[in-house]
Short mmCIF file of C-alpha atoms and ligand atoms in Angstrom, two decimals:
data_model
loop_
_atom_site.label_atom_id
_atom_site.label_comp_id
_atom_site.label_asym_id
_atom_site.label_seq_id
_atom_site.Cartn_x
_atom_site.Cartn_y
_atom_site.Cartn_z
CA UNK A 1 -20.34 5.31 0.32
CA UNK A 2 -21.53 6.98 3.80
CA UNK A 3 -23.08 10.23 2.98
CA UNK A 4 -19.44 11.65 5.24
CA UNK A 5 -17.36 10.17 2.78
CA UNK A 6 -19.56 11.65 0.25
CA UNK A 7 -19.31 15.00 1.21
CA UNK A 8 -16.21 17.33 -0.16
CA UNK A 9 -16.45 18.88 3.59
CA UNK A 10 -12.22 18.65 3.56
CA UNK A 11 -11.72 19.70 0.41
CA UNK A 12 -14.00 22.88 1.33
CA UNK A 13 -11.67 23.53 4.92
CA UNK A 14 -8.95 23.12 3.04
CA UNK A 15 -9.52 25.77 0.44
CA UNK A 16 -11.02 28.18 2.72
CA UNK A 17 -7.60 28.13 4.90
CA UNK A 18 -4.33 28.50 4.34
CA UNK A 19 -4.25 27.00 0.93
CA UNK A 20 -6.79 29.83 -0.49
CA UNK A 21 -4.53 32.47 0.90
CA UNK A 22 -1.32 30.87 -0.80
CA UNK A 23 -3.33 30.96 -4.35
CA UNK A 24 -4.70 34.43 -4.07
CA UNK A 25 -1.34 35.83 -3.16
CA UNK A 26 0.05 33.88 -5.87
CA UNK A 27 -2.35 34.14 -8.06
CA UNK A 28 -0.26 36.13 -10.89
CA UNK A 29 2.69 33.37 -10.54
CA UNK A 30 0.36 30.87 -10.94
CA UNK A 31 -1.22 32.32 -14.00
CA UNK A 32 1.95 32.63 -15.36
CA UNK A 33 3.20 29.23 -14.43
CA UNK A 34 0.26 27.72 -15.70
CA UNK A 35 -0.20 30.02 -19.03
CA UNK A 36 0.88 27.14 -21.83
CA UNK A 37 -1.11 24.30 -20.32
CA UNK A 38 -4.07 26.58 -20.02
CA UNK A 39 -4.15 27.85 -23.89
CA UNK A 40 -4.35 24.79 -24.91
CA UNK A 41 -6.82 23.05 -22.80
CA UNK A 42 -9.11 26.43 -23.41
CA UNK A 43 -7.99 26.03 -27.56
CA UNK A 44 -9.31 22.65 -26.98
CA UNK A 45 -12.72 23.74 -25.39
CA UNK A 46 -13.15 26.58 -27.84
CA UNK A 47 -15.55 28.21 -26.00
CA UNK A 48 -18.15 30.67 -28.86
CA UNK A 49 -19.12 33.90 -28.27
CA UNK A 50 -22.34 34.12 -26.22
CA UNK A 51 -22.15 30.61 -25.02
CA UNK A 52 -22.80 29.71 -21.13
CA UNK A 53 -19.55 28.50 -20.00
CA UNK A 54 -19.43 26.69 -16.52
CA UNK A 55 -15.58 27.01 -14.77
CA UNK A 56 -15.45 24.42 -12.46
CA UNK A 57 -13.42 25.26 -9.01
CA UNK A 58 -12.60 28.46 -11.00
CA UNK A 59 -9.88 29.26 -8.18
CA UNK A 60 -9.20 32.96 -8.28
CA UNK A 61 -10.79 33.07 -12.02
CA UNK A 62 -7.61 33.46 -14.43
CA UNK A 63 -9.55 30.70 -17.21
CA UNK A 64 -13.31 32.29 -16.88
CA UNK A 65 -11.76 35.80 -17.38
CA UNK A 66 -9.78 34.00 -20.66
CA UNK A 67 -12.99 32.58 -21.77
CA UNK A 68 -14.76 36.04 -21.28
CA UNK A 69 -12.47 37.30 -23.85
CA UNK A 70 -13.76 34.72 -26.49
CA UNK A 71 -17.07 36.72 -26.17
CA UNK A 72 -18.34 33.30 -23.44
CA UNK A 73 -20.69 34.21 -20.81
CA UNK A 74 -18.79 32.43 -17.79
CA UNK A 75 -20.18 31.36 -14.53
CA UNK A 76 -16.94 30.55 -12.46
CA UNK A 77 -18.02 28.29 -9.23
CA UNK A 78 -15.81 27.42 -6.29
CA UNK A 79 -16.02 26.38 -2.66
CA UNK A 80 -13.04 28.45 -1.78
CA UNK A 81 -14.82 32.04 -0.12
CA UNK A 82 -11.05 33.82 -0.30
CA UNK A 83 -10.68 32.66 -4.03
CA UNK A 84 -13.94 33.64 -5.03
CA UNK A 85 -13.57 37.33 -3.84
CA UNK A 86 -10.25 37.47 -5.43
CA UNK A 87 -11.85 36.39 -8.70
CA UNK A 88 -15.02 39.06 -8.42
CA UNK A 89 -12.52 41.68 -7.70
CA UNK A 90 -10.58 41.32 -10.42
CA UNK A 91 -13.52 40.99 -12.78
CA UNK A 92 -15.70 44.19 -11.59
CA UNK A 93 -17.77 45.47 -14.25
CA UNK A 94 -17.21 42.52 -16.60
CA UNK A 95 -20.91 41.69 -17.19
CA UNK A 96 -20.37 38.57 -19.28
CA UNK A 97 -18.53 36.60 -15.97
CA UNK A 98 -20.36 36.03 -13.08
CA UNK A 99 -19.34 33.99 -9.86
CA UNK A 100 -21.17 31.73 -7.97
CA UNK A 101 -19.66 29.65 -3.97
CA UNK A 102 -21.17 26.33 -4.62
CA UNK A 103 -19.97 22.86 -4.42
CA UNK A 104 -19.72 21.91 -8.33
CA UNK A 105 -20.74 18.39 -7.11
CA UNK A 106 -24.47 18.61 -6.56
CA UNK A 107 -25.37 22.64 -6.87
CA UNK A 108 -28.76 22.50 -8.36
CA UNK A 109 -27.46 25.10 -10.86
CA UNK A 110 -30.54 26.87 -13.10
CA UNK A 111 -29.24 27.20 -16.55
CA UNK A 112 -27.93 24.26 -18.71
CA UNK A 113 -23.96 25.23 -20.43
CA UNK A 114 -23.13 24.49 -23.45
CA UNK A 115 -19.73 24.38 -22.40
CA UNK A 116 -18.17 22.88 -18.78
CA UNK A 117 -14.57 23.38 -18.78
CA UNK A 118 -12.10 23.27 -15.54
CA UNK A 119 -8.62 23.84 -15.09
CA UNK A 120 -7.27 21.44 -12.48
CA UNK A 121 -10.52 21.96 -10.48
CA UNK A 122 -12.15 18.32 -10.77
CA UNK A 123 -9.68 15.93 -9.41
CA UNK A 124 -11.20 16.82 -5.85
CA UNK A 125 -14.37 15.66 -5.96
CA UNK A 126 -15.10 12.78 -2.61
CA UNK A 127 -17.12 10.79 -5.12
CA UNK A 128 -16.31 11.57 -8.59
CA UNK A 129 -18.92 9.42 -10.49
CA UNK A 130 -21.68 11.24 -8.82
CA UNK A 131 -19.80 14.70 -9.51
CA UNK A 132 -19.60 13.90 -13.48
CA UNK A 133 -23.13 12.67 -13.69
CA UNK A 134 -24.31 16.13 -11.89
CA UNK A 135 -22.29 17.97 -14.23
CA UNK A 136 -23.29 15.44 -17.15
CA UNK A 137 -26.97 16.89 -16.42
CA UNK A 138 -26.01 20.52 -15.82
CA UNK A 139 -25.05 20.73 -19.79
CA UNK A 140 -27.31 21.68 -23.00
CA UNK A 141 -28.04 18.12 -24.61
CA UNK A 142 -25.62 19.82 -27.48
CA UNK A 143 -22.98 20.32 -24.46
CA UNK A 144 -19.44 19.29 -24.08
CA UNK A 145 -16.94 19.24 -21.16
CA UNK A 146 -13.26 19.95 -21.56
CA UNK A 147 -11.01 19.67 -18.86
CA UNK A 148 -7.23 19.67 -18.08
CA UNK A 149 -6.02 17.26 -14.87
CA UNK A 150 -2.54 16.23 -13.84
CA UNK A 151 -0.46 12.84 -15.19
CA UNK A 152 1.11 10.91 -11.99
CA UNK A 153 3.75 13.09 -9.81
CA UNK A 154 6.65 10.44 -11.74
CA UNK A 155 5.57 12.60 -15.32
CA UNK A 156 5.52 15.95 -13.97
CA UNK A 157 9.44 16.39 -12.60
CA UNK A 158 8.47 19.98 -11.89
CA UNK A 159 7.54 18.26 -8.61
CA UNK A 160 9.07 14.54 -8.48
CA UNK A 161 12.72 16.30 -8.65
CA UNK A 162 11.99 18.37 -5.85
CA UNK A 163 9.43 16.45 -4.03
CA UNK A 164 12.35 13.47 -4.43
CA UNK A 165 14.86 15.47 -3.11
CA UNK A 166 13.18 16.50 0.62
CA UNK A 167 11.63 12.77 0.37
CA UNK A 168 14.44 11.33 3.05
CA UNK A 169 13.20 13.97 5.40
CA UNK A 170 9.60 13.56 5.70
CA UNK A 171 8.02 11.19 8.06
CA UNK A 172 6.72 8.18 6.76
CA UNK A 173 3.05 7.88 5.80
CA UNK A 174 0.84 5.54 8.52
CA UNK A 175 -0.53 3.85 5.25
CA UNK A 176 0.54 3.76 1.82
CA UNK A 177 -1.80 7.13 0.19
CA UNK A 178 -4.56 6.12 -2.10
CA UNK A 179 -3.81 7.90 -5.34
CA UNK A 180 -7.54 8.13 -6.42
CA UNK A 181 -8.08 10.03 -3.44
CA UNK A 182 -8.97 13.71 -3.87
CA UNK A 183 -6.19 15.82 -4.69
CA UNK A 184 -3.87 17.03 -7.36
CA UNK A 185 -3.00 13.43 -9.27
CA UNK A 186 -6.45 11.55 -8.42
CA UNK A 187 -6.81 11.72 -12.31
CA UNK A 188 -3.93 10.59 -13.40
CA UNK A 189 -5.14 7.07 -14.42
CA UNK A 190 -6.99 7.79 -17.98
CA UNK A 191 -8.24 4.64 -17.78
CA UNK A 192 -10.12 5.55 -14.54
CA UNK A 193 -11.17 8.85 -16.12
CA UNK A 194 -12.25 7.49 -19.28
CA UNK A 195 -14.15 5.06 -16.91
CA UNK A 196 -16.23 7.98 -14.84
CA UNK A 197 -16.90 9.67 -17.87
CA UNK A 198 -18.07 7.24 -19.26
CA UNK A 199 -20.59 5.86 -16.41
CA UNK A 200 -21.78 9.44 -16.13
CA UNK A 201 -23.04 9.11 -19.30
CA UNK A 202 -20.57 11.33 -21.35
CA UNK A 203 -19.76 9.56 -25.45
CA UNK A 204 -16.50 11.05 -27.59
CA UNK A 205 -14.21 11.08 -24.84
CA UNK A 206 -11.27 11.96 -25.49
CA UNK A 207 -7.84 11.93 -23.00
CA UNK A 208 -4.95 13.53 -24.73
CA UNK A 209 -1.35 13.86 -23.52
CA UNK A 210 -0.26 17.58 -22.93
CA UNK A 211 3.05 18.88 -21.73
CA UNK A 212 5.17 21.99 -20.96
CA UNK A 213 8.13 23.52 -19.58
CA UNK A 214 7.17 24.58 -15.65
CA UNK A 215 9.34 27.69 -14.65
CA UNK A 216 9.41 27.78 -10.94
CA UNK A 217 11.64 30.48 -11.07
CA UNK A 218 14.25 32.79 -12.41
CA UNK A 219 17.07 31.35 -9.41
CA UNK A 220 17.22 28.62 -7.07
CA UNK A 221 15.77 30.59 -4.28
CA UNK A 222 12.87 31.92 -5.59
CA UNK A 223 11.59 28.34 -7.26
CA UNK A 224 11.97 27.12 -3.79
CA UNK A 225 10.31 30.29 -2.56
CA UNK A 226 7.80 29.04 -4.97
CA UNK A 227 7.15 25.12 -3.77
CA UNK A 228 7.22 26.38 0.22
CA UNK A 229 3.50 28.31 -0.82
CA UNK A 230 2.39 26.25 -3.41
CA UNK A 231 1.06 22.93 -4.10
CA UNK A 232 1.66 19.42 -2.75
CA UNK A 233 4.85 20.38 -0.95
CA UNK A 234 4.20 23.49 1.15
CA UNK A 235 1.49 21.31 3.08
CA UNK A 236 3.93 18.43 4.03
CA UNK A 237 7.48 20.87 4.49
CA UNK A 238 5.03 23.14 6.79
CA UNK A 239 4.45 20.80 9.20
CA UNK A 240 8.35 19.40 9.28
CA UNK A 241 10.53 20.61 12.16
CA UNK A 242 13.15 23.10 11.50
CA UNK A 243 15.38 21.19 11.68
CA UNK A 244 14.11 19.12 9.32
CA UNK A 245 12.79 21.60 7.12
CA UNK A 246 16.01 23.36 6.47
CA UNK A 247 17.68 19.84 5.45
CA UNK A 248 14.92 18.91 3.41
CA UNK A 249 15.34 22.79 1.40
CA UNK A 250 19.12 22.52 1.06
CA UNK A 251 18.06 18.32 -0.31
CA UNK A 252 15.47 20.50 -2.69
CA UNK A 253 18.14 23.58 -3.49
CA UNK A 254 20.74 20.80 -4.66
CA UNK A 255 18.26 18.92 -6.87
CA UNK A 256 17.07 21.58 -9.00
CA UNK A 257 20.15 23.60 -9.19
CA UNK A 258 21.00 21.70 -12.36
CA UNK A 259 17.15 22.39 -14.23
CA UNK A 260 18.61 26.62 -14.18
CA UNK A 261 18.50 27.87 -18.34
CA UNK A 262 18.71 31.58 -19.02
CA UNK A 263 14.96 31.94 -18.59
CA UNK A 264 15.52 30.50 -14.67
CA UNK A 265 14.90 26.99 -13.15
CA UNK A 266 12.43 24.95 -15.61
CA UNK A 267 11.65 21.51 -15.35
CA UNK A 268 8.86 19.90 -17.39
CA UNK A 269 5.27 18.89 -16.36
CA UNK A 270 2.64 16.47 -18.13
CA UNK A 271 -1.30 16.69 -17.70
CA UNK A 272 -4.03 15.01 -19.25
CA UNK A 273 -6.85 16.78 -21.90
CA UNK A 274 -10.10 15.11 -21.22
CA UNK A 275 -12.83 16.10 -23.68
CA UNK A 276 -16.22 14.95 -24.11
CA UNK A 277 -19.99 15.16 -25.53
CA UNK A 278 -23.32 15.15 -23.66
CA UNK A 279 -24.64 12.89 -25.72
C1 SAM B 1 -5.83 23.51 -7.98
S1 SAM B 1 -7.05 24.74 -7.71
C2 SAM B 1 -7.29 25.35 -9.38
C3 SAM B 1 -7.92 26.71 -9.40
C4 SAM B 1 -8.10 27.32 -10.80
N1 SAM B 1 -8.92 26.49 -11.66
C5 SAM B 1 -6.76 27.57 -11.46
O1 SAM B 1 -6.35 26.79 -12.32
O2 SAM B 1 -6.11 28.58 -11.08
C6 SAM B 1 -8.50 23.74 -7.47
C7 SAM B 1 -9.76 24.54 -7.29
O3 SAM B 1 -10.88 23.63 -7.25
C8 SAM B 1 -11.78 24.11 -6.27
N2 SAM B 1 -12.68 23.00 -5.87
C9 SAM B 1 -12.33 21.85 -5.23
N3 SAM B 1 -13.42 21.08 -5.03
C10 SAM B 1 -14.48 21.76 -5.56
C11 SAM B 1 -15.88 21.48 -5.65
N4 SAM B 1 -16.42 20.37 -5.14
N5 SAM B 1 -16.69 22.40 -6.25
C12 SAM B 1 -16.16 23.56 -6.75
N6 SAM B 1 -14.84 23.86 -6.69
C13 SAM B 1 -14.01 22.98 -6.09
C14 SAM B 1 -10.88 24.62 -5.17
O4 SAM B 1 -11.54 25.48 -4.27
C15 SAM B 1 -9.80 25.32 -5.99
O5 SAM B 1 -10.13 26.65 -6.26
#
């Protein structure tokens, strides 16, 4: 690899633009949406009271203040400025979190966790062998890692129904996408996961199924208020035509009309539970 396609320079544009702002103003909804998946990947981590927790691509800091409650001193780090500040304001005067803007992949960070956790915050990484053996070496020989990552877009219909339905409006890709490239499902192989862990030097891995019921809404509109900010679709329906756009949302509308229960529109999503030692 050239040391460009090393470097997580995109990934640190992109969440410094219009992507940060989406998540900060969202930040509650996304807390919420996310609450069942998050419990258990944190149940699985068990972070101890007075451990050093490291929160990889903490976002706007929803898990690090969780683990702060189980009595974990947290370090939360991010490349995303905007997310960052959201997550220091909303922790003032919590002494045992602290946030640092560093790229998880090679800060030279000066105390060794006992626990590095993430929720949906390593699956961006340009080269993610060299990310897991930097974080392999950031941990306590004792350590462990504990993350939660996204199964392929096909398992999570929260976004293949809609993400189907404005398919026939979208231009076609110039190449077919790599899906090992950084983003939201680069982890969805746990055979390739189980693979970097592995080279990076981690033993007792462990990559455990985990769903839940995604509520993207209480009503049709505001689910699809919902996928316009958020996630893999806002980026590709922003850039659509209106034309187009407005198509593509009534395509969306009509798909996930049928998904409404009393609770609003939920459809269900699937994610992976990788857990491992130092060693
Ligand atoms: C999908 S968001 C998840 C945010 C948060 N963990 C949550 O669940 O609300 C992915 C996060 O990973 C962060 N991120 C991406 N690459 C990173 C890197 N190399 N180092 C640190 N954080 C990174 C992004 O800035 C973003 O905040």
């Amino acid at each position: 690899m050239t040391a460009e396609q090393n470097s997580n320079r995109e990934q640190i544009e992109f969440w410094n633009g219009p992507a940060a702002e989406s998540w900060v103003a969202s930040q509650e909804r996304m807390d919420q949406l996310l609450a069942e998946l998050s419990d258990r990947a944190i149940a699985r981590a068990a972070p101890q009271p007075a451990e050093a927790v490291l929160d990889i691509g903490c976002g706007c800091g929803g898990t690090s203040l969780t683990m702060a409650e189980y009595g974990a001193r947290v370090t939360g780090v991010d490349i995303s400025e905007p997310m960052l500040a959201h997550a220091r304001a909303r922790s003032a005067g919590n002494e045992l979190l602290e946030f640092i803007a560093a790229d998880a992949s090679n800060h030279p960070f000066n105390t060794r966790y006992d626990l590095a956790f993430s929720r949906f915050g390593v699956m961006f990484f340009a080269n993610p062998q060299q990310a897991f053996t930097h974080i392999h070496s950031a941990l306590q020989d004792h350590g462990r890692l504990c993350f939660i990552c996204w199964q392929s877009p096909r398992d999570n219909p929260w976004l293949s129904v809609p993400g189907g339905a404005a398919q026939p409006f979208l231009p076609e890709p110039e190449s077919p996408p790599d899906p090992k490239a950084p983003g939201p499902f680069a982890f969805a192989d746990p055979a390739y996961v189980q693979d970097i862990l592995d080279q990076a030097g981690f033993i007792n891995i462990a990559i455990e199924p985990c769903t839940a019921d995604m509520r993207l809404g209480g009503d049709v509109e505001e689910a699809v208020a919902f996928l316009l900010r958020n996630g893999p679709m806002s980026r590709v329906l922003a850039d659509l035509e209106e034309d187009a756009r407005n198509k593509a949302l009534d395509a969306v509308r009509e798909a996930i009309a049928p998904y409404a229960e009393d609770s609003g529109i939920v459809l269900s999503g699937a994610c992976w539970i990788a857990s491992a030692n130092r060693g």
